[in-house]
Amino acid sequence: MRTLFRFPDPVNEVSARLVATGVVLLCIAILAGATWLIAVLAYGFLARVATGPTLSPLGQLVTRGVTPRLALPEKLVPGPPKRFAQGIGAVLSTAAVVLHFAFGATGPALVLVAMILGAATLEAAAGICLGCRLFARLMAAGLIPARTCAACADLSLPNPSVVT
């Protein structure tokens, strides 16, 4: 039985990159002046951290609409690093919401959005997940227990968490 608050493990890398593309477009719109979309950006990250694509409109669009229509093979990667990366996005975008809407500090909020844009662009265009790389480094340092992601800890597997 599937529970609502469950992040998928493994994750289809194709869908992850397409969601990142949506985040890139959203960030560009925000930086172009649609600052109200900062709240939409934050909601998306919070929803994806909590439930994967289940409560995320962008996640639903990608996993149910876009990915199935592409002629690309599924590429499965461990879920915990992707959830960690979504968590970083959630922290940055939530801070941007607070800065912009509570304090009127739009400039600093847009700096955070630009940081998200940079990371999302790397993921979307090159498949480089900065959050996943940080996750791997924290695992290697022993700050994230191996039991959090057995596939990430077992470097003998064909596709461990992006360790490079």
PDB file of N, CA and C in Angstrom, residues 56-131:
ATOM      1  N   SER A  56       3.042  17.571  -5.850  1.00  0.00           N
ATOM      2  CA  SER A  56       3.693  18.623  -6.633  1.00  0.00           C
ATOM      3  C   SER A  56       3.048  18.719  -8.007  1.00  0.00           C
ATOM      4  N   PRO A  57       2.415  19.859  -8.341  1.00  0.00           N
ATOM      5  CA  PRO A  57       1.849  19.986  -9.684  1.00  0.00           C
ATOM      6  C   PRO A  57       2.889  19.764 -10.786  1.00  0.00           C
ATOM      7  N   LEU A  58       4.079  20.318 -10.603  1.00  0.00           N
ATOM      8  CA  LEU A  58       5.149  20.110 -11.584  1.00  0.00           C
ATOM      9  C   LEU A  58       5.553  18.641 -11.634  1.00  0.00           C
ATOM     10  N   GLY A  59       5.671  18.012 -10.473  1.00  0.00           N
ATOM     11  CA  GLY A  59       6.012  16.585 -10.418  1.00  0.00           C
ATOM     12  C   GLY A  59       4.967  15.724 -11.103  1.00  0.00           C
ATOM     13  N   GLN A  60       3.696  16.052 -10.906  1.00  0.00           N
ATOM     14  CA  GLN A  60       2.612  15.316 -11.552  1.00  0.00           C
ATOM     15  C   GLN A  60       2.641  15.510 -13.067  1.00  0.00           C
ATOM     16  N   LEU A  61       2.826  16.747 -13.504  1.00  0.00           N
ATOM     17  CA  LEU A  61       2.892  17.030 -14.935  1.00  0.00           C
ATOM     18  C   LEU A  61       4.009  16.215 -15.588  1.00  0.00           C
ATOM     19  N   VAL A  62       5.159  16.201 -14.947  1.00  0.00           N
ATOM     20  CA  VAL A  62       6.311  15.500 -15.514  1.00  0.00           C
ATOM     21  C   VAL A  62       6.113  13.986 -15.474  1.00  0.00           C
ATOM     22  N   THR A  63       5.767  13.427 -14.303  1.00  0.00           N
ATOM     23  CA  THR A  63       5.719  11.968 -14.177  1.00  0.00           C
ATOM     24  C   THR A  63       4.521  11.339 -14.862  1.00  0.00           C
ATOM     25  N   ARG A  64       3.420  12.065 -14.948  1.00  0.00           N
ATOM     26  CA  ARG A  64       2.220  11.491 -15.581  1.00  0.00           C
ATOM     27  C   ARG A  64       2.025  11.941 -17.025  1.00  0.00           C
ATOM     28  N   GLY A  65       2.551  13.120 -17.364  1.00  0.00           N
ATOM     29  CA  GLY A  65       2.297  13.669 -18.690  1.00  0.00           C
ATOM     30  C   GLY A  65       3.484  13.660 -19.632  1.00  0.00           C
ATOM     31  N   VAL A  66       4.610  14.181 -19.170  1.00  0.00           N
ATOM     32  CA  VAL A  66       5.742  14.370 -20.079  1.00  0.00           C
ATOM     33  C   VAL A  66       6.594  13.108 -20.223  1.00  0.00           C
ATOM     34  N   THR A  67       7.102  12.589 -19.112  1.00  0.00           N
ATOM     35  CA  THR A  67       8.007  11.439 -19.175  1.00  0.00           C
ATOM     36  C   THR A  67       7.419  10.243 -19.924  1.00  0.00           C
ATOM     37  N   PRO A  68       6.154   9.866 -19.670  1.00  0.00           N
ATOM     38  CA  PRO A  68       5.611   8.704 -20.394  1.00  0.00           C
ATOM     39  C   PRO A  68       5.541   8.899 -21.917  1.00  0.00           C
ATOM     40  N   ARG A  69       5.515  10.135 -22.363  1.00  0.00           N
ATOM     41  CA  ARG A  69       5.411  10.405 -23.795  1.00  0.00           C
ATOM     42  C   ARG A  69       6.765  10.481 -24.491  1.00  0.00           C
ATOM     43  N   LEU A  70       7.823  10.443 -23.740  1.00  0.00           N
ATOM     44  CA  LEU A  70       9.163  10.507 -24.323  1.00  0.00           C
ATOM     45  C   LEU A  70       9.659   9.109 -24.653  1.00  0.00           C
ATOM     46  N   ALA A  71      10.424   9.021 -25.673  1.00  0.00           N
ATOM     47  CA  ALA A  71      10.995   7.729 -26.074  1.00  0.00           C
ATOM     48  C   ALA A  71      12.370   7.555 -25.441  1.00  0.00           C
ATOM     49  N   LEU A  72      12.461   7.851 -24.165  1.00  0.00           N
ATOM     50  CA  LEU A  72      13.733   7.725 -23.453  1.00  0.00           C
ATOM     51  C   LEU A  72      13.649   6.572 -22.464  1.00  0.00           C
ATOM     52  N   PRO A  73      14.708   5.769 -22.380  1.00  0.00           N
ATOM     53  CA  PRO A  73      14.683   4.678 -21.403  1.00  0.00           C
ATOM     54  C   PRO A  73      14.737   5.235 -19.979  1.00  0.00           C
ATOM     55  N   GLU A  74      14.057   4.560 -19.091  1.00  0.00           N
ATOM     56  CA  GLU A  74      14.078   4.931 -17.673  1.00  0.00           C
ATOM     57  C   GLU A  74      15.498   4.744 -17.145  1.00  0.00           C
ATOM     58  N   LYS A  75      15.958   5.709 -16.357  1.00  0.00           N
ATOM     59  CA  LYS A  75      17.275   5.604 -15.722  1.00  0.00           C
ATOM     60  C   LYS A  75      17.051   5.780 -14.223  1.00  0.00           C
ATOM     61  N   LEU A  76      17.144   4.676 -13.494  1.00  0.00           N
ATOM     62  CA  LEU A  76      16.852   4.725 -12.061  1.00  0.00           C
ATOM     63  C   LEU A  76      18.100   5.082 -11.263  1.00  0.00           C
ATOM     64  N   VAL A  77      17.913   6.002 -10.320  1.00  0.00           N
ATOM     65  CA  VAL A  77      18.976   6.418  -9.402  1.00  0.00           C
ATOM     66  C   VAL A  77      18.403   6.390  -7.987  1.00  0.00           C
ATOM     67  N   PRO A  78      19.260   6.305  -6.974  1.00  0.00           N
ATOM     68  CA  PRO A  78      18.762   6.272  -5.593  1.00  0.00           C
ATOM     69  C   PRO A  78      17.945   7.519  -5.235  1.00  0.00           C
ATOM     70  N   GLY A  79      16.884   7.306  -4.464  1.00  0.00           N
ATOM     71  CA  GLY A  79      16.003   8.388  -4.066  1.00  0.00           C
ATOM     72  C   GLY A  79      16.535   9.323  -2.988  1.00  0.00           C
ATOM     73  N   PRO A  80      17.202   8.804  -1.937  1.00  0.00           N
ATOM     74  CA  PRO A  80      17.615   9.705  -0.854  1.00  0.00           C
ATOM     75  C   PRO A  80      18.455  10.907  -1.276  1.00  0.00           C
ATOM     76  N   PRO A  81      19.421  10.768  -2.185  1.00  0.00           N
ATOM     77  CA  PRO A  81      20.163  11.973  -2.590  1.00  0.00           C
ATOM     78  C   PRO A  81      19.273  12.998  -3.294  1.00  0.00           C
ATOM     79  N   LYS A  82      18.322  12.518  -4.089  1.00  0.00           N
ATOM     80  CA  LYS A  82      17.409  13.438  -4.787  1.00  0.00           C
ATOM     81  C   LYS A  82      16.502  14.147  -3.783  1.00  0.00           C
ATOM     82  N   ARG A  83      16.073  13.419  -2.759  1.00  0.00           N
ATOM     83  CA  ARG A  83      15.243  14.045  -1.721  1.00  0.00           C
ATOM     84  C   ARG A  83      16.052  15.093  -0.960  1.00  0.00           C
ATOM     85  N   PHE A  84      17.303  14.788  -0.685  1.00  0.00           N
ATOM     86  CA  PHE A  84      18.195  15.733  -0.021  1.00  0.00           C
ATOM     87  C   PHE A  84      18.317  17.005  -0.868  1.00  0.00           C
ATOM     88  N   ALA A  85      18.505  16.831  -2.172  1.00  0.00           N
ATOM     89  CA  ALA A  85      18.622  17.977  -3.073  1.00  0.00           C
ATOM     90  C   ALA A  85      17.336  18.800  -3.065  1.00  0.00           C
ATOM     91  N   GLN A  86      16.177  18.119  -3.085  1.00  0.00           N
ATOM     92  CA  GLN A  86      14.903  18.831  -3.006  1.00  0.00           C
ATOM     93  C   GLN A  86      14.800  19.588  -1.677  1.00  0.00           C
ATOM     94  N   GLY A  87      15.354  19.004  -0.621  1.00  0.00           N
ATOM     95  CA  GLY A  87      15.349  19.656   0.687  1.00  0.00           C
ATOM     96  C   GLY A  87      16.148  20.949   0.682  1.00  0.00           C
ATOM     97  N   ILE A  88      17.273  20.938  -0.012  1.00  0.00           N
ATOM     98  CA  ILE A  88      18.059  22.175  -0.125  1.00  0.00           C
ATOM     99  C   ILE A  88      17.241  23.229  -0.869  1.00  0.00           C
ATOM    100  N   GLY A  89      16.595  22.817  -1.944  1.00  0.00           N
ATOM    101  CA  GLY A  89      15.730  23.745  -2.674  1.00  0.00           C
ATOM    102  C   GLY A  89      14.602  24.268  -1.810  1.00  0.00           C
ATOM    103  N   ALA A  90      14.057  23.402  -0.964  1.00  0.00           N
ATOM    104  CA  ALA A  90      12.976  23.817  -0.064  1.00  0.00           C
ATOM    105  C   ALA A  90      13.464  24.866   0.931  1.00  0.00           C
ATOM    106  N   VAL A  91      14.641  24.651   1.486  1.00  0.00           N
ATOM    107  CA  VAL A  91      15.192  25.621   2.446  1.00  0.00           C
ATOM    108  C   VAL A  91      15.453  26.954   1.763  1.00  0.00           C
ATOM    109  N   LEU A  92      16.102  26.928   0.594  1.00  0.00           N
ATOM    110  CA  LEU A  92      16.418  28.182  -0.099  1.00  0.00           C
ATOM    111  C   LEU A  92      15.150  28.914  -0.549  1.00  0.00           C
ATOM    112  N   SER A  93      14.203  28.177  -1.108  1.00  0.00           N
ATOM    113  CA  SER A  93      12.991  28.842  -1.611  1.00  0.00           C
ATOM    114  C   SER A  93      12.094  29.330  -0.469  1.00  0.00           C
ATOM    115  N   THR A  94      12.047  28.596   0.634  1.00  0.00           N
ATOM    116  CA  THR A  94      11.268  29.051   1.790  1.00  0.00           C
ATOM    117  C   THR A  94      11.903  30.304   2.393  1.00  0.00           C
ATOM    118  N   ALA A  95      13.215  30.333   2.458  1.00  0.00           N
ATOM    119  CA  ALA A  95      13.902  31.543   2.929  1.00  0.00           C
ATOM    120  C   ALA A  95      13.602  32.717   1.995  1.00  0.00           C
ATOM    121  N   ALA A  96      13.543  32.454   0.687  1.00  0.00           N
ATOM    122  CA  ALA A  96      13.210  33.512  -0.277  1.00  0.00           C
ATOM    123  C   ALA A  96      11.790  34.031  -0.053  1.00  0.00           C
ATOM    124  N   VAL A  97      10.861  33.123   0.256  1.00  0.00           N
ATOM    125  CA  VAL A  97       9.484  33.528   0.555  1.00  0.00           C
ATOM    126  C   VAL A  97       9.462  34.455   1.757  1.00  0.00           C
ATOM    127  N   VAL A  98      10.137  34.051   2.820  1.00  0.00           N
ATOM    128  CA  VAL A  98      10.152  34.854   4.050  1.00  0.00           C
ATOM    129  C   VAL A  98      10.803  36.213   3.781  1.00  0.00           C
ATOM    130  N   LEU A  99      11.941  36.201   3.104  1.00  0.00           N
ATOM    131  CA  LEU A  99      12.624  37.466   2.815  1.00  0.00           C
ATOM    132  C   LEU A  99      11.738  38.407   1.993  1.00  0.00           C
ATOM    133  N   HIS A 100      11.134  37.872   0.944  1.00  0.00           N
ATOM    134  CA  HIS A 100      10.357  38.716   0.039  1.00  0.00           C
ATOM    135  C   HIS A 100       9.023  39.156   0.638  1.00  0.00           C
ATOM    136  N   PHE A 101       8.253  38.187   1.137  1.00  0.00           N
ATOM    137  CA  PHE A 101       6.892  38.502   1.567  1.00  0.00           C
ATOM    138  C   PHE A 101       6.811  39.047   2.988  1.00  0.00           C
ATOM    139  N   ALA A 102       7.663  38.595   3.895  1.00  0.00           N
ATOM    140  CA  ALA A 102       7.584  39.050   5.285  1.00  0.00           C
ATOM    141  C   ALA A 102       8.418  40.302   5.537  1.00  0.00           C
ATOM    142  N   PHE A 103       9.559  40.398   4.842  1.00  0.00           N
ATOM    143  CA  PHE A 103      10.470  41.510   5.131  1.00  0.00           C
ATOM    144  C   PHE A 103      10.642  42.484   3.974  1.00  0.00           C
ATOM    145  N   GLY A 104      10.050  42.174   2.830  1.00  0.00           N
ATOM    146  CA  GLY A 104      10.200  43.058   1.680  1.00  0.00           C
ATOM    147  C   GLY A 104      11.605  43.104   1.133  1.00  0.00           C
ATOM    148  N   ALA A 105      12.413  42.131   1.487  1.00  0.00           N
ATOM    149  CA  ALA A 105      13.813  42.064   1.047  1.00  0.00           C
ATOM    150  C   ALA A 105      13.881  41.269  -0.265  1.00  0.00           C
ATOM    151  N   THR A 106      13.402  41.895  -1.315  1.00  0.00           N
ATOM    152  CA  THR A 106      13.312  41.208  -2.602  1.00  0.00           C
ATOM    153  C   THR A 106      14.689  40.888  -3.173  1.00  0.00           C
ATOM    154  N   GLY A 107      15.639  41.784  -3.033  1.00  0.00           N
ATOM    155  CA  GLY A 107      16.990  41.548  -3.572  1.00  0.00           C
ATOM    156  C   GLY A 107      17.608  40.267  -3.032  1.00  0.00           C
ATOM    157  N   PRO A 108      17.695  40.120  -1.703  1.00  0.00           N
ATOM    158  CA  PRO A 108      18.244  38.869  -1.160  1.00  0.00           C
ATOM    159  C   PRO A 108      17.422  37.637  -1.549  1.00  0.00           C
ATOM    160  N   ALA A 109      16.106  37.794  -1.646  1.00  0.00           N
ATOM    161  CA  ALA A 109      15.270  36.670  -2.069  1.00  0.00           C
ATOM    162  C   ALA A 109      15.623  36.247  -3.484  1.00  0.00           C
ATOM    163  N   LEU A 110      15.858  37.208  -4.350  1.00  0.00           N
ATOM    164  CA  LEU A 110      16.202  36.897  -5.732  1.00  0.00           C
ATOM    165  C   LEU A 110      17.593  36.269  -5.846  1.00  0.00           C
ATOM    166  N   VAL A 111      18.478  36.609  -4.938  1.00  0.00           N
ATOM    167  CA  VAL A 111      19.790  35.941  -4.913  1.00  0.00           C
ATOM    168  C   VAL A 111      19.597  34.448  -4.633  1.00  0.00           C
ATOM    169  N   LEU A 112      18.723  34.128  -3.696  1.00  0.00           N
ATOM    170  CA  LEU A 112      18.443  32.717  -3.395  1.00  0.00           C
ATOM    171  C   LEU A 112      17.805  32.020  -4.596  1.00  0.00           C
ATOM    172  N   VAL A 113      16.890  32.705  -5.259  1.00  0.00           N
ATOM    173  CA  VAL A 113      16.265  32.141  -6.460  1.00  0.00           C
ATOM    174  C   VAL A 113      17.326  31.916  -7.541  1.00  0.00           C
ATOM    175  N   ALA A 114      18.258  32.844  -7.675  1.00  0.00           N
ATOM    176  CA  ALA A 114      19.342  32.682  -8.659  1.00  0.00           C
ATOM    177  C   ALA A 114      20.220  31.476  -8.315  1.00  0.00           C
ATOM    178  N   MET A 115      20.440  31.241  -7.034  1.00  0.00           N
ATOM    179  CA  MET A 115      21.199  30.055  -6.621  1.00  0.00           C
ATOM    180  C   MET A 115      20.453  28.779  -7.020  1.00  0.00           C
ATOM    181  N   ILE A 116      19.144  28.770  -6.801  1.00  0.00           N
ATOM    182  CA  ILE A 116      18.324  27.622  -7.203  1.00  0.00           C
ATOM    183  C   ILE A 116      18.390  27.462  -8.720  1.00  0.00           C
ATOM    184  N   LEU A 117      18.310  28.566  -9.435  1.00  0.00           N
ATOM    185  CA  LEU A 117      18.392  28.531 -10.899  1.00  0.00           C
ATOM    186  C   LEU A 117      19.696  27.886 -11.356  1.00  0.00           C
ATOM    187  N   GLY A 118      20.797  28.266 -10.730  1.00  0.00           N
ATOM    188  CA  GLY A 118      22.088  27.680 -11.108  1.00  0.00           C
ATOM    189  C   GLY A 118      22.118  26.178 -10.907  1.00  0.00           C
ATOM    190  N   ALA A 119      21.676  25.732  -9.742  1.00  0.00           N
ATOM    191  CA  ALA A 119      21.684  24.298  -9.445  1.00  0.00           C
ATOM    192  C   ALA A 119      20.716  23.543 -10.357  1.00  0.00           C
ATOM    193  N   ALA A 120      19.530  24.098 -10.571  1.00  0.00           N
ATOM    194  CA  ALA A 120      18.544  23.434 -11.421  1.00  0.00           C
ATOM    195  C   ALA A 120      19.011  23.367 -12.871  1.00  0.00           C
ATOM    196  N   THR A 121      19.709  24.400 -13.318  1.00  0.00           N
ATOM    197  CA  THR A 121      20.239  24.398 -14.681  1.00  0.00           C
ATOM    198  C   THR A 121      21.280  23.297 -14.855  1.00  0.00           C
ATOM    199  N   LEU A 122      22.157  23.132 -13.882  1.00  0.00           N
ATOM    200  CA  LEU A 122      23.140  22.039 -13.949  1.00  0.00           C
ATOM    201  C   LEU A 122      22.451  20.684 -14.026  1.00  0.00           C
ATOM    202  N   GLU A 123      21.414  20.491 -13.212  1.00  0.00           N
ATOM    203  CA  GLU A 123      20.664  19.227 -13.213  1.00  0.00           C
ATOM    204  C   GLU A 123      19.958  19.019 -14.542  1.00  0.00           C
ATOM    205  N   ALA A 124      19.248  20.046 -15.006  1.00  0.00           N
ATOM    206  CA  ALA A 124      18.449  19.912 -16.221  1.00  0.00           C
ATOM    207  C   ALA A 124      19.324  19.712 -17.461  1.00  0.00           C
ATOM    208  N   ALA A 125      20.355  20.515 -17.589  1.00  0.00           N
ATOM    209  CA  ALA A 125      21.153  20.519 -18.818  1.00  0.00           C
ATOM    210  C   ALA A 125      22.245  19.459 -18.848  1.00  0.00           C
ATOM    211  N   ALA A 126      22.843  19.180 -17.690  1.00  0.00           N
ATOM    212  CA  ALA A 126      24.012  18.296 -17.683  1.00  0.00           C
ATOM    213  C   ALA A 126      23.850  17.072 -16.786  1.00  0.00           C
ATOM    214  N   GLY A 127      22.736  16.975 -16.075  1.00  0.00           N
ATOM    215  CA  GLY A 127      22.552  15.843 -15.174  1.00  0.00           C
ATOM    216  C   GLY A 127      23.456  15.897 -13.951  1.00  0.00           C
ATOM    217  N   ILE A 128      23.914  17.094 -13.611  1.00  0.00           N
ATOM    218  CA  ILE A 128      24.769  17.280 -12.436  1.00  0.00           C
ATOM    219  C   ILE A 128      23.895  17.749 -11.287  1.00  0.00           C
ATOM    220  N   CYS A 129      23.724  16.885 -10.300  1.00  0.00           N
ATOM    221  CA  CYS A 129      22.895  17.203  -9.138  1.00  0.00           C
ATOM    222  C   CYS A 129      23.814  17.626  -7.989  1.00  0.00           C
ATOM    223  N   LEU A 130      23.872  18.925  -7.738  1.00  0.00           N
ATOM    224  CA  LEU A 130      24.751  19.424  -6.668  1.00  0.00           C
ATOM    225  C   LEU A 130      24.349  18.879  -5.309  1.00  0.00           C
ATOM    226  N   GLY A 131      23.054  18.803  -5.037  1.00  0.00           N
ATOM    227  CA  GLY A 131      22.585  18.257  -3.761  1.00  0.00           C
ATOM    228  C   GLY A 131      22.985  16.800  -3.598  1.00  0.00           C
TER     229      GLY A 131
END
